[in-house]
Amino acid sequence: MQKNDLKPQITSIINGDEEAVKKMQAICDLLQDKLPTYNWVGFYMAHETEPRLHLWCQAGEPTDHVVIPFGKGICGQVAVSNQNFVVDDVKAQDNYIACSIYVKSEVVIPLFKDGKNIGQIDIDSNTVAAFDESDERFLEWVNEQVATIL
């Protein structure tokens, strides 16, 4: 399935009656189920007063990394830089937090609300160099949709 083919389903989830976290979980489940290189999908959201991220929802193997300090790992770096981060080979990253021995690449896209970085979508893949610019654009769009419900 192509990423853009999922947009109507994501729009339907966003427009549903469930609370925001349930919609975000449904998006995680959809992406992890329909995109073969998206082996783990999660939303980390920034704490309101402390410099750390909290895992709100995820699809894929459970992780022990439910709280990540700003600056630590790829997610923590995105919380500070406010920039997309694509990692083709996680073994080449010094500041990588290993969630699974199977993860080979990762993409993290910040989620902005009213110009403020309030969280991010994090995707892990068991394939080296699984992500490209089309993933970045698609996940930016996903985050724009999610921002409307937060």
Tab-separated table of C-alpha atoms in Angstrom:
chain	number	residue	atom	x	y	z
A	1	MET	CA	0.000	0.000	0.000
A	2	GLN	CA	1.217	3.517	-0.797
A	3	LYS	CA	1.482	6.106	1.974
A	4	ASN	CA	-0.793	8.585	0.222
A	5	ASP	CA	-3.472	5.894	-0.117
A	6	LEU	CA	-3.772	6.012	3.692
A	7	LYS	CA	-4.680	9.709	3.812
A	8	PRO	CA	-8.461	9.175	3.533
A	9	GLN	CA	-8.350	6.632	6.368
A	10	ILE	CA	-6.303	8.991	8.540
A	11	THR	CA	-8.708	11.839	7.789
A	12	SER	CA	-11.587	9.574	8.807
A	13	ILE	CA	-9.833	8.712	12.079
A	14	ILE	CA	-9.169	12.401	12.799
A	15	ASN	CA	-12.826	13.264	12.124
A	16	GLY	CA	-14.116	10.444	14.353
A	17	ASP	CA	-15.775	10.807	17.743
A	18	GLU	CA	-13.047	9.237	19.887
A	19	GLU	CA	-10.758	11.204	22.186
A	20	ALA	CA	-7.423	12.414	20.795
A	21	VAL	CA	-5.244	9.659	22.300
A	22	LYS	CA	-7.488	6.938	20.861
A	23	LYS	CA	-7.303	8.603	17.437
A	24	MET	CA	-3.519	8.762	17.719
A	25	GLN	CA	-3.432	5.071	18.670
A	26	ALA	CA	-5.600	4.227	15.667
A	27	ILE	CA	-3.146	6.098	13.418
A	28	CYS	CA	-0.212	4.193	14.937
A	29	ASP	CA	-2.019	0.897	14.368
A	30	LEU	CA	-2.921	1.804	10.782
A	31	LEU	CA	0.605	2.871	9.799
A	32	GLN	CA	2.255	-0.116	11.456
A	33	ASP	CA	-0.238	-2.515	9.868
A	34	LYS	CA	-0.333	-1.102	6.331
A	35	LEU	CA	3.264	0.011	5.680
A	36	PRO	CA	5.660	-2.948	5.686
A	37	THR	CA	8.777	-0.993	6.700
A	38	TYR	CA	6.983	0.757	9.594
A	39	ASN	CA	7.731	-1.885	12.226
A	40	TRP	CA	7.157	0.385	15.248
A	41	VAL	CA	5.103	3.584	15.294
A	42	GLY	CA	4.641	5.853	18.297
A	43	PHE	CA	3.739	9.343	19.393
A	44	TYR	CA	5.942	10.917	22.054
A	45	MET	CA	4.531	14.103	23.547
A	46	ALA	CA	6.410	16.810	25.421
A	47	HIS	CA	5.750	17.289	29.135
A	48	GLU	CA	4.178	20.690	29.750
A	49	THR	CA	6.761	21.917	32.263
A	50	GLU	CA	9.718	19.530	32.227
A	51	PRO	CA	12.156	18.808	29.359
A	52	ARG	CA	11.098	15.253	28.628
A	53	LEU	CA	8.924	13.277	26.263
A	54	HIS	CA	6.251	10.784	27.259
A	55	LEU	CA	5.037	7.927	25.071
A	56	TRP	CA	1.306	8.405	24.569
A	57	CYS	CA	0.643	5.517	22.212
A	58	GLN	CA	2.469	3.025	20.032
A	59	ALA	CA	2.034	0.069	17.702
A	60	GLY	CA	4.609	-2.690	17.519
A	61	GLU	CA	6.736	-4.335	20.175
A	62	PRO	CA	6.408	-2.800	23.657
A	63	THR	CA	9.234	-0.493	24.707
A	64	ASP	CA	10.778	0.361	28.053
A	65	HIS	CA	11.454	3.876	26.725
A	66	VAL	CA	8.231	5.551	27.809
A	67	VAL	CA	9.985	8.707	29.078
A	68	ILE	CA	12.862	10.278	27.133
A	69	PRO	CA	14.763	13.371	28.306
A	70	PHE	CA	15.199	16.164	25.774
A	71	GLY	CA	18.536	15.725	24.005
A	72	LYS	CA	18.730	11.937	24.578
A	73	GLY	CA	18.368	9.599	21.633
A	74	ILE	CA	16.916	10.558	18.277
A	75	CYS	CA	13.576	11.565	19.793
A	76	GLY	CA	15.222	13.716	22.439
A	77	GLN	CA	17.367	15.411	19.805
A	78	VAL	CA	14.291	16.269	17.711
A	79	ALA	CA	12.646	17.764	20.810
A	80	VAL	CA	15.570	20.202	20.966
A	81	SER	CA	16.304	20.793	17.261
A	82	ASN	CA	12.692	21.036	16.015
A	83	GLN	CA	13.931	19.349	12.819
A	84	ASN	CA	13.123	16.069	11.100
A	85	PHE	CA	15.704	13.372	11.775
A	86	VAL	CA	16.175	10.419	9.422
A	87	VAL	CA	18.638	7.730	10.474
A	88	ASP	CA	19.575	5.257	7.755
A	89	ASP	CA	21.618	3.049	10.111
A	90	VAL	CA	21.014	3.338	13.858
A	91	LYS	CA	24.340	1.600	14.576
A	92	ALA	CA	26.114	4.660	13.167
A	93	GLN	CA	24.452	7.001	15.702
A	94	ASP	CA	26.301	7.768	18.942
A	95	ASN	CA	23.215	9.141	20.719
A	96	TYR	CA	20.806	6.337	19.781
A	97	ILE	CA	18.543	4.649	22.342
A	98	ALA	CA	18.097	1.033	21.280
A	99	CYS	CA	14.511	-0.114	21.639
A	100	SER	CA	14.990	-3.432	19.862
A	101	ILE	CA	17.910	-5.379	18.481
A	102	TYR	CA	15.993	-5.619	15.209
A	103	VAL	CA	15.718	-1.874	14.523
A	104	LYS	CA	17.972	-0.761	11.680
A	105	SER	CA	16.642	2.713	10.769
A	106	GLU	CA	14.432	5.413	12.258
A	107	VAL	CA	12.605	8.585	11.305
A	108	VAL	CA	11.350	11.163	13.806
A	109	ILE	CA	9.177	14.100	12.746
A	110	PRO	CA	8.298	16.912	15.176
A	111	LEU	CA	4.640	17.696	15.807
A	112	PHE	CA	3.865	21.413	15.994
A	113	LYS	CA	0.804	23.135	17.443
A	114	ASP	CA	0.599	26.922	17.094
A	115	GLY	CA	4.279	26.985	16.119
A	116	LYS	CA	5.435	25.067	19.212
A	117	ASN	CA	7.008	21.590	19.122
A	118	ILE	CA	4.642	19.626	21.365
A	119	GLY	CA	5.692	16.101	20.414
A	120	GLN	CA	6.686	13.847	17.563
A	121	ILE	CA	5.916	10.764	15.596
A	122	ASP	CA	8.648	8.137	15.788
A	123	ILE	CA	8.926	5.283	13.292
A	124	ASP	CA	11.395	2.391	13.581
A	125	SER	CA	12.156	-0.044	10.781
A	126	ASN	CA	13.898	-3.382	10.739
A	127	THR	CA	15.252	-2.405	7.301
A	128	VAL	CA	18.383	-0.293	6.762
A	129	ALA	CA	17.677	3.041	5.021
A	130	ALA	CA	13.924	2.420	5.043
A	131	PHE	CA	12.900	6.095	4.951
A	132	ASP	CA	13.166	8.796	2.320
A	133	GLU	CA	11.803	12.260	1.631
A	134	SER	CA	8.368	10.852	0.781
A	135	ASP	CA	8.152	9.445	4.319
A	136	GLU	CA	9.100	12.827	5.750
A	137	ARG	CA	6.429	14.656	3.726
A	138	PHE	CA	3.789	12.034	4.565
A	139	LEU	CA	4.571	12.057	8.294
A	140	GLU	CA	4.609	15.864	8.348
A	141	TRP	CA	1.101	15.696	6.898
A	142	VAL	CA	0.078	13.116	9.529
A	143	ASN	CA	1.348	15.404	12.280
A	144	GLU	CA	-0.519	18.379	10.814
A	145	GLN	CA	-3.712	16.324	11.032
A	146	VAL	CA	-2.985	15.197	14.587
A	147	ALA	CA	-2.285	18.788	15.651
A	148	THR	CA	-5.871	19.697	14.793
A	149	ILE	CA	-7.197	17.391	17.552
A	150	LEU	CA	-4.794	18.467	20.291
